[in-house]
Tab-separated table of N, CA and C in Angstrom:
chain	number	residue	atom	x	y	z
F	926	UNK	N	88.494	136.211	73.596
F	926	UNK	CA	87.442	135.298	73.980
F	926	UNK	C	88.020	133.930	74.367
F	927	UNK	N	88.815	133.340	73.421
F	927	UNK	CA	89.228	131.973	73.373
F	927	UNK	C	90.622	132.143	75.135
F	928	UNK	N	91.038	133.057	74.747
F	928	UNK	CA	92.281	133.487	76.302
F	928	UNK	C	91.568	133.457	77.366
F	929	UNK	N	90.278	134.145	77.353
F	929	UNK	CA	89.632	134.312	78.821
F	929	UNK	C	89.079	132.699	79.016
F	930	UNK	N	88.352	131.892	77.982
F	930	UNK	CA	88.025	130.880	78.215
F	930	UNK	C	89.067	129.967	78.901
F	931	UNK	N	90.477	129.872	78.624
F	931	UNK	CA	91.358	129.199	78.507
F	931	UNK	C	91.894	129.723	80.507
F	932	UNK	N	91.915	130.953	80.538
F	932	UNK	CA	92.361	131.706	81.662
F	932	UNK	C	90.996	130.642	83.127
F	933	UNK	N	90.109	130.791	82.555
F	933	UNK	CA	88.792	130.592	83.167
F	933	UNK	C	89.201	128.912	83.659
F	934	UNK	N	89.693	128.501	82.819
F	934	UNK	CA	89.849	127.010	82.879
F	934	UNK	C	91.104	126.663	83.796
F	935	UNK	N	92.173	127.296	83.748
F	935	UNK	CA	93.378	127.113	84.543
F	935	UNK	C	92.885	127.465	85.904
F	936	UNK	N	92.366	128.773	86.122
F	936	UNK	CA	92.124	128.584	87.427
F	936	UNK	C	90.771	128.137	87.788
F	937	UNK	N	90.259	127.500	87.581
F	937	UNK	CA	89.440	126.274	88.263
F	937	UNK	C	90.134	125.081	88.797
F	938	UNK	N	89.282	124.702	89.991
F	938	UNK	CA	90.423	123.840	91.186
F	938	UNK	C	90.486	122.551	90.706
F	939	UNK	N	89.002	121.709	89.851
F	939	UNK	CA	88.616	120.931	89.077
F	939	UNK	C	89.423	119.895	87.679
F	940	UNK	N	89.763	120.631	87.260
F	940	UNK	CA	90.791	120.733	85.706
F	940	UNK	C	91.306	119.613	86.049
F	941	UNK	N	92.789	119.514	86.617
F	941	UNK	CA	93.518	118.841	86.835
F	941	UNK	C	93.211	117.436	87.457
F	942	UNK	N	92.450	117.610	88.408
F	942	UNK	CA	92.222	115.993	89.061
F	942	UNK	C	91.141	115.850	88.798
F	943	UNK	N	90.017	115.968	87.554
F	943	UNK	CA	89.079	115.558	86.655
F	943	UNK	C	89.866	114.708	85.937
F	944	UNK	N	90.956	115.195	84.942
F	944	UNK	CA	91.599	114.689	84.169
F	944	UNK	C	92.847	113.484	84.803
F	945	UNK	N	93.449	113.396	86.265
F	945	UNK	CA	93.608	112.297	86.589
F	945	UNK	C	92.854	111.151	86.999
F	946	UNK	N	91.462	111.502	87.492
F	946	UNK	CA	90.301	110.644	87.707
F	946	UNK	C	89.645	109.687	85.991
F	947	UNK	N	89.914	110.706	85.441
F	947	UNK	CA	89.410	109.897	84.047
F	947	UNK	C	90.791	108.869	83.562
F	948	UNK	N	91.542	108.645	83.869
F	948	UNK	CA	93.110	108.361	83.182
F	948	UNK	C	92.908	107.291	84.772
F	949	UNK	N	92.632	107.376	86.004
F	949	UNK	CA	92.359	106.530	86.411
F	949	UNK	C	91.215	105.674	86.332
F	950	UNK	N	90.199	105.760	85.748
F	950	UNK	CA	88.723	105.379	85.245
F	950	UNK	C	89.382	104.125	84.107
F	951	UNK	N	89.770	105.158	83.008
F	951	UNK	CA	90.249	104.645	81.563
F	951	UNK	C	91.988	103.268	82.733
F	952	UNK	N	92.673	103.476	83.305
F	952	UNK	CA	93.301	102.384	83.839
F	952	UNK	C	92.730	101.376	84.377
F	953	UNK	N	91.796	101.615	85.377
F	953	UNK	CA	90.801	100.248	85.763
F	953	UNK	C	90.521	99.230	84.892
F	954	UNK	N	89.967	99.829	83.354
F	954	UNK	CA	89.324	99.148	83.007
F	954	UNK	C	90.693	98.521	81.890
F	955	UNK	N	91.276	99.000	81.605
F	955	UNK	CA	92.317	98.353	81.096
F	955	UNK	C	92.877	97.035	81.651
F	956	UNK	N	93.290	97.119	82.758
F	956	UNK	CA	93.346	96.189	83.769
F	956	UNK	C	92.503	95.369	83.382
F	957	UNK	N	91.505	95.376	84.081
F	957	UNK	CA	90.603	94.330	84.262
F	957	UNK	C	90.071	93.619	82.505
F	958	UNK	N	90.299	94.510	81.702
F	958	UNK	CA	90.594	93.797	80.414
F	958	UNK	C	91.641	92.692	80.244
F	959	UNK	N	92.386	93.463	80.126
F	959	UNK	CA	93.714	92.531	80.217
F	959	UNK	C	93.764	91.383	81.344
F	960	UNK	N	93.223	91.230	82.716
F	960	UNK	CA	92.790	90.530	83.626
F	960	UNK	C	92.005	89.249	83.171
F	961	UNK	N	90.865	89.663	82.389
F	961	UNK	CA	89.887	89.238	81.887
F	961	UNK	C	90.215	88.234	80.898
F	962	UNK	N	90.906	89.054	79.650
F	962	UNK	CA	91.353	88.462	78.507
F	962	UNK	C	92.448	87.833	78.248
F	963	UNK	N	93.638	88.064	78.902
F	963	UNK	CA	94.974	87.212	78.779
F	963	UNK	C	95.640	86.153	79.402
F	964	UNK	N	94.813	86.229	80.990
F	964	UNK	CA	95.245	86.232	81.991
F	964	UNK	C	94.971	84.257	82.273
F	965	UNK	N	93.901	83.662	81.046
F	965	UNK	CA	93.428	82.527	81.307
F	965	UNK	C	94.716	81.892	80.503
F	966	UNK	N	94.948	82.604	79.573
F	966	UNK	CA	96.354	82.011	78.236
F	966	UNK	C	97.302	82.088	78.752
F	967	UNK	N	97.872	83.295	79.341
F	967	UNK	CA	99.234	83.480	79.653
F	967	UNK	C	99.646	82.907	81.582
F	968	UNK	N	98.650	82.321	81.994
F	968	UNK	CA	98.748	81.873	83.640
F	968	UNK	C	100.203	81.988	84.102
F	969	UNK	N	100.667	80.960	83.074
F	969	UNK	CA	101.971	80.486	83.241
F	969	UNK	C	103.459	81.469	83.401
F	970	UNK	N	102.886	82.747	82.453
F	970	UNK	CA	103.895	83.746	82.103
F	970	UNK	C	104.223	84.499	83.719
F	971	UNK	N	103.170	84.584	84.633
F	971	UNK	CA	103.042	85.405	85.685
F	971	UNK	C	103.222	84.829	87.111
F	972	UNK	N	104.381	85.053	87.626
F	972	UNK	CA	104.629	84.627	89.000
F	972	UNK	C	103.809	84.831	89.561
F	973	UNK	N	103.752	83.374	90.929
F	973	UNK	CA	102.447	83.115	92.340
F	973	UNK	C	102.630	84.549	92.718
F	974	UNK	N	103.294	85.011	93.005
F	974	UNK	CA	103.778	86.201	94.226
F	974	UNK	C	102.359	87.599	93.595
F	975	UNK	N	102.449	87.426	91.968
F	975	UNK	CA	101.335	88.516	91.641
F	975	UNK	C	100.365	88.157	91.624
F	976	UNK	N	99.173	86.925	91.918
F	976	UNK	CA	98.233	86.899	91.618
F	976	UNK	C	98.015	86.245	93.322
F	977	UNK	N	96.741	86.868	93.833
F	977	UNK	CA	95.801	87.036	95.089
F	977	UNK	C	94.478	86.556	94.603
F	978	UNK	N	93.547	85.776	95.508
F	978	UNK	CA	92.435	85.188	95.040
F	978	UNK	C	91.505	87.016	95.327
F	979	UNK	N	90.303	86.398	94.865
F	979	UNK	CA	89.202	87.797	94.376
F	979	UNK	C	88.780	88.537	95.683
F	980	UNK	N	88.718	86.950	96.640
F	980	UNK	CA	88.535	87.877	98.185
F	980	UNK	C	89.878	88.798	98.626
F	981	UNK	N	90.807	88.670	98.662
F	981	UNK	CA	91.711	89.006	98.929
F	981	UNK	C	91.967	90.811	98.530
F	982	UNK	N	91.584	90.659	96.966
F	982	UNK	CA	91.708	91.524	96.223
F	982	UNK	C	91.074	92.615	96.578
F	983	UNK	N	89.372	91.854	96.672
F	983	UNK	CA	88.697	92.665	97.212
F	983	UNK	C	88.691	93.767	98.679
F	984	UNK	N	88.838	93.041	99.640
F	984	UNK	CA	89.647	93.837	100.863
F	984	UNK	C	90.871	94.908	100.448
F	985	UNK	N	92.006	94.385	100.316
F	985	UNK	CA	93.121	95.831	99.779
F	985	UNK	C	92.216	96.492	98.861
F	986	UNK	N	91.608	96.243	97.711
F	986	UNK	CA	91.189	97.644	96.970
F	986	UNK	C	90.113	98.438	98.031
F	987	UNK	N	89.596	97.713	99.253
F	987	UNK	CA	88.762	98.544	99.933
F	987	UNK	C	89.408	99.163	101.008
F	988	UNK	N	90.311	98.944	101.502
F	988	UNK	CA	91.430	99.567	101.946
F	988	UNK	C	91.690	100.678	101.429
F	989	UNK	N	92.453	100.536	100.470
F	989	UNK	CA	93.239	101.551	99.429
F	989	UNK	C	92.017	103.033	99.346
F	990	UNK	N	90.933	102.121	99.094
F	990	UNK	CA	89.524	103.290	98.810
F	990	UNK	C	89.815	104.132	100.014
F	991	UNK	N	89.296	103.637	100.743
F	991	UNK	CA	89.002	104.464	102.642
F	991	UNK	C	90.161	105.171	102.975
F	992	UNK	N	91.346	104.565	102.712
F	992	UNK	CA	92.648	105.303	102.830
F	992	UNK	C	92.944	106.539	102.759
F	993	UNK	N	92.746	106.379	101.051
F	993	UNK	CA	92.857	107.711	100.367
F	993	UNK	C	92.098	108.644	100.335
F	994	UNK	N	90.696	108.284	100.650
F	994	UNK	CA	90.048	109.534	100.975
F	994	UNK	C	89.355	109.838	101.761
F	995	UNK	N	90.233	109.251	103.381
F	995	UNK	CA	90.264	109.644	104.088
F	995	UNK	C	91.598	110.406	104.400
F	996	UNK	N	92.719	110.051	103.655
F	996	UNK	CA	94.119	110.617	103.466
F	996	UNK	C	93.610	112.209	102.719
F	997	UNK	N	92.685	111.964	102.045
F	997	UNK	CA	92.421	113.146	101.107
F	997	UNK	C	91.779	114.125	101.623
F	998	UNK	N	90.872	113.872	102.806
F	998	UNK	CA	89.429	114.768	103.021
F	998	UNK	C	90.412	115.116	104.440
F	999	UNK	N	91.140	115.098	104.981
F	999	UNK	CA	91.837	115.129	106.190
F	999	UNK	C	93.393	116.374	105.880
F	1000	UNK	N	94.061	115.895	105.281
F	1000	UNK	CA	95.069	116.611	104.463
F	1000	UNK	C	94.637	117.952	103.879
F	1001	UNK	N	93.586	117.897	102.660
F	1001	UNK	CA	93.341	119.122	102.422
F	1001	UNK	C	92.109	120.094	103.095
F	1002	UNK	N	91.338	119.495	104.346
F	1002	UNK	CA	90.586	120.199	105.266
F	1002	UNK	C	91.761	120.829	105.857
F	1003	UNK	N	92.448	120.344	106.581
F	1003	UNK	CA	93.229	121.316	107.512
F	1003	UNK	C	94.282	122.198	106.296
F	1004	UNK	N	94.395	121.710	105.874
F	1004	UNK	CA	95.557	123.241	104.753
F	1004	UNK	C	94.398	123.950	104.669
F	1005	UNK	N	93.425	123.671	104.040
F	1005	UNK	CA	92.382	125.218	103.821
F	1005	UNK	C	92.065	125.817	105.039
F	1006	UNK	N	92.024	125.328	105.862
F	1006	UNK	CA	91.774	125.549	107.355
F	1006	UNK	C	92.727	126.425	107.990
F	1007	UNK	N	94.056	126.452	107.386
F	1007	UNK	CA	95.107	126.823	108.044
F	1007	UNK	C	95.281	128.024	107.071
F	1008	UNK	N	94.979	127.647	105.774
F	1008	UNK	CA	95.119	128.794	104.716
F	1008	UNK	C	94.407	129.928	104.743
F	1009	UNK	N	92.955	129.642	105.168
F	1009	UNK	CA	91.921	130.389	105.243
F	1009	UNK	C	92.342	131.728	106.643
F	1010	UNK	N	92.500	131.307	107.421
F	1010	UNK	CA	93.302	131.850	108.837
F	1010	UNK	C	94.339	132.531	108.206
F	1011	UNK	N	95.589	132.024	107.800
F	1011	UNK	CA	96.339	133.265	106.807
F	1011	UNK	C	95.912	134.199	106.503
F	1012	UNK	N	95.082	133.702	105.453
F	1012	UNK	CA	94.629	134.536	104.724
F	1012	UNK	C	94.081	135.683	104.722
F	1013	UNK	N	93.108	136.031	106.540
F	1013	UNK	CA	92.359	136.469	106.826
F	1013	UNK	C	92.819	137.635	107.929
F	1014	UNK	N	94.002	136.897	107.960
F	1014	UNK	CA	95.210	138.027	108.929
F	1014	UNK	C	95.938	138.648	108.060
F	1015	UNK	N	97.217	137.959	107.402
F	1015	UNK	CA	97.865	138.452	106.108
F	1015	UNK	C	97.850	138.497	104.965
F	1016	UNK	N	97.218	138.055	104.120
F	1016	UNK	CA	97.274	138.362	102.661
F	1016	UNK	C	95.716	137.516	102.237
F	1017	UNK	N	94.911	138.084	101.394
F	1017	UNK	CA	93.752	137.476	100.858
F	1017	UNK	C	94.101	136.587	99.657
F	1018	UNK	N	95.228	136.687	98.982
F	1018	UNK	CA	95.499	136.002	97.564
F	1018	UNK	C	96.283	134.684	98.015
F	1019	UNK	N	96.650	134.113	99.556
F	1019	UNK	CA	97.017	133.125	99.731
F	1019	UNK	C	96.386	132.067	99.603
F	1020	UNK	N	94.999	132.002	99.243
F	1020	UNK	CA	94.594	130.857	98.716
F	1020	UNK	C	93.778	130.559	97.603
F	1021	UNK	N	94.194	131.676	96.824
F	1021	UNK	CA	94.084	132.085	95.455
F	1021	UNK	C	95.346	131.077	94.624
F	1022	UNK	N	96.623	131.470	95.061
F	1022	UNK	CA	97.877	131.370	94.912
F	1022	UNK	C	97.756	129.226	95.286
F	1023	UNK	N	97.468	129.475	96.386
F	1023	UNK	CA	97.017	127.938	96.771
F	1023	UNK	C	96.398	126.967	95.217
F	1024	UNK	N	95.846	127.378	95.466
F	1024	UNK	CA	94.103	126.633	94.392
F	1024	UNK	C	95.261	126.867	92.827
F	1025	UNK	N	95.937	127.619	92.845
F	1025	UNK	CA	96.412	128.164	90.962
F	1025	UNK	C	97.262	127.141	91.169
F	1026	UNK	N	98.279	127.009	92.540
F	1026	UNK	CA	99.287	126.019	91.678
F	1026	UNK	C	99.041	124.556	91.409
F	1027	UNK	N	99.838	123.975	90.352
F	1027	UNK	CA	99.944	123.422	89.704
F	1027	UNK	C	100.359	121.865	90.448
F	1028	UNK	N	101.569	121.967	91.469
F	1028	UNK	CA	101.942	120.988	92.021
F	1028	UNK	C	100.517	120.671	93.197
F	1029	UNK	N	99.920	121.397	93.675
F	1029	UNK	CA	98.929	121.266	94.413
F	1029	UNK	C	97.889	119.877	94.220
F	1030	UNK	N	97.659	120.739	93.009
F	1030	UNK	CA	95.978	120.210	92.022
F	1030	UNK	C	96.543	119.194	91.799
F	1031	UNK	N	98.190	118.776	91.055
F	1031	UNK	CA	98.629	117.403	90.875
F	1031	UNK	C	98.636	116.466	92.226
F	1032	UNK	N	98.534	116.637	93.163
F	1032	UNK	CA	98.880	115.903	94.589
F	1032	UNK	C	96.955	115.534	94.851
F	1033	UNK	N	96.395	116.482	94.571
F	1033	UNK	CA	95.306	116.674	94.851
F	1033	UNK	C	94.510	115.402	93.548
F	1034	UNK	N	94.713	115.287	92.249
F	1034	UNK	CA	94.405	114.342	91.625
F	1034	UNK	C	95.083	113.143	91.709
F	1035	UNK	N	96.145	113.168	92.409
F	1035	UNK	CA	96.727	111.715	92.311
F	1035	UNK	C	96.211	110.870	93.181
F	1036	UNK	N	95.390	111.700	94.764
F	1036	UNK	CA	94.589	110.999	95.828
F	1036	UNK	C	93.737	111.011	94.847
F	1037	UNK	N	92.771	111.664	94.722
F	1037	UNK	CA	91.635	111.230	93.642
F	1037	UNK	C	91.592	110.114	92.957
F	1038	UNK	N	92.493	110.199	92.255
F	1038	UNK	CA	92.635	109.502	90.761
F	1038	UNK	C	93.002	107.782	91.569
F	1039	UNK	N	93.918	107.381	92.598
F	1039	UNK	CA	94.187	106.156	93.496
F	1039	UNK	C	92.566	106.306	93.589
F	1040	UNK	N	91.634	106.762	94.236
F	1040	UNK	CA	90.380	106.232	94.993
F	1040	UNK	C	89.597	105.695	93.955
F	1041	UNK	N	89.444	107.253	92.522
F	1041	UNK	CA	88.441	106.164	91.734
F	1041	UNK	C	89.237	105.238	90.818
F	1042	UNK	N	90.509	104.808	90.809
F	1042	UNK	CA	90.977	103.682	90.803
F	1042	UNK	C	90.917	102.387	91.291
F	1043	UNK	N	90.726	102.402	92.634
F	1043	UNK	CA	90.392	101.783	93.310
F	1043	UNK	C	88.916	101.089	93.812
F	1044	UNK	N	88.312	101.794	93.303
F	1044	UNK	CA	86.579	101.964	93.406
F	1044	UNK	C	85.995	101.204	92.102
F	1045	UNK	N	86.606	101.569	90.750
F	1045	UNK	CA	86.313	101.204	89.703
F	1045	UNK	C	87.191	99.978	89.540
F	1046	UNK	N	87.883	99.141	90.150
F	1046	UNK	CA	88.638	98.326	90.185
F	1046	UNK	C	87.918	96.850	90.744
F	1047	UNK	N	87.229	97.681	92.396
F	1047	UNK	CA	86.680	96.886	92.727
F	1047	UNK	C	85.022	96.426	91.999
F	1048	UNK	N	84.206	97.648	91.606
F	1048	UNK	CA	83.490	97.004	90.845
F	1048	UNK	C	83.413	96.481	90.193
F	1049	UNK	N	84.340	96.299	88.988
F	1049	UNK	CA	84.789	95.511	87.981
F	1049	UNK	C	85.640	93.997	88.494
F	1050	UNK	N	85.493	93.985	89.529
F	1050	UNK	CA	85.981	92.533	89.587
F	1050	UNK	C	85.042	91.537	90.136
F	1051	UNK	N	85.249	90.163	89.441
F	1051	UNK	CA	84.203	89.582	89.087
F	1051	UNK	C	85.159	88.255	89.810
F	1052	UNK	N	84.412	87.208	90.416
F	1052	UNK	CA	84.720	85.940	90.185
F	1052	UNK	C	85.040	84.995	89.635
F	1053	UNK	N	85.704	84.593	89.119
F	1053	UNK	CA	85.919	83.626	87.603
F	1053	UNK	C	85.339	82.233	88.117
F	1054	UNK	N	85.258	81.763	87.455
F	1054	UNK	CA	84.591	79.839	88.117
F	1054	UNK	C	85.797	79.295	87.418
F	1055	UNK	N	86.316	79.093	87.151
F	1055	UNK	CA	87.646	78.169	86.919
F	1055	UNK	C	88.528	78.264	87.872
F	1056	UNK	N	89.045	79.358	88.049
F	1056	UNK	CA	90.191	79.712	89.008
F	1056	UNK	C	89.939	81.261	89.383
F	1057	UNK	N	89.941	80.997	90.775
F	1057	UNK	CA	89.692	82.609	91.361
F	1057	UNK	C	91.057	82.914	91.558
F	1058	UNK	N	91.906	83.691	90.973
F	1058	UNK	CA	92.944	84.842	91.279
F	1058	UNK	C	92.764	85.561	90.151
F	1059	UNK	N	93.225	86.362	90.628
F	1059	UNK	CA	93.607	87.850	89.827
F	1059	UNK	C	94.767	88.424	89.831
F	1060	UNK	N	94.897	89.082	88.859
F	1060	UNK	CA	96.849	89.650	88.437
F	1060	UNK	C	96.890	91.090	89.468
């Protein structure tokens, strides 16, 4: 029972870049904690070169967003696209084999995981009234 559950779970395409999307979720907000909370005390500790005012910020993280998933929805349309066609001439388990591996789903959550990084980054950033930059 507990094997088939476990079997059931590996091959789902989901698994893997669920779990980099949350680990990018849970980083945003770390950030912007630490942004939030240290960042008025320690000014001094952190070279000009890292801190960009909020507009600034704002644009690259909207960048970064559109990028990636448009990097994402582009990249893995045409592999399935191309896989599917394989598949349909020579072998049916080629995108079976696709979807199971491991390095895939990791490439596949790391675009993910950058967007809602990036997404949850930008919502969470706020204006300060003292001094607008950010780390």
């Amino acid at each position: 029972m507990i094997n088939r559950l476990l079997l059931r779970i590996k091959n789902t395409i989901w698994v893997i870049p669920t779990l980099f999307s949350i680990s990018a979720f849970l980083l945003a907000v770390f950030m912007v904690y630490i942004d939030h909370r240290y960042f008025d005390k320690h000014q001094t500790l952190f070279p000009d070169v890292f801190l960009v005012d909020v507009d600034l910020s704002k644009t690259i993280l909207g960048i970064i967003a559109g990028a990636l998933l448009t990097m994402t929805s582009i990249t893995f349309s045409t592999i399935m696209v191309v896989l599917t066609t394989y598949s349909s001439q020579f072998s049916p388990r080629t995108l079976q084999n696709f979807i199971r591996d491991s390095k895939t789903m990791r490439v596949l959550g790391v675009f993910i995981g950058g967007f809602v990084y990036a997404i949850f980054a930008l919502l969470f950033m706020q204006e300060k009234a003292e001094d607008n930059h950010v780390l």
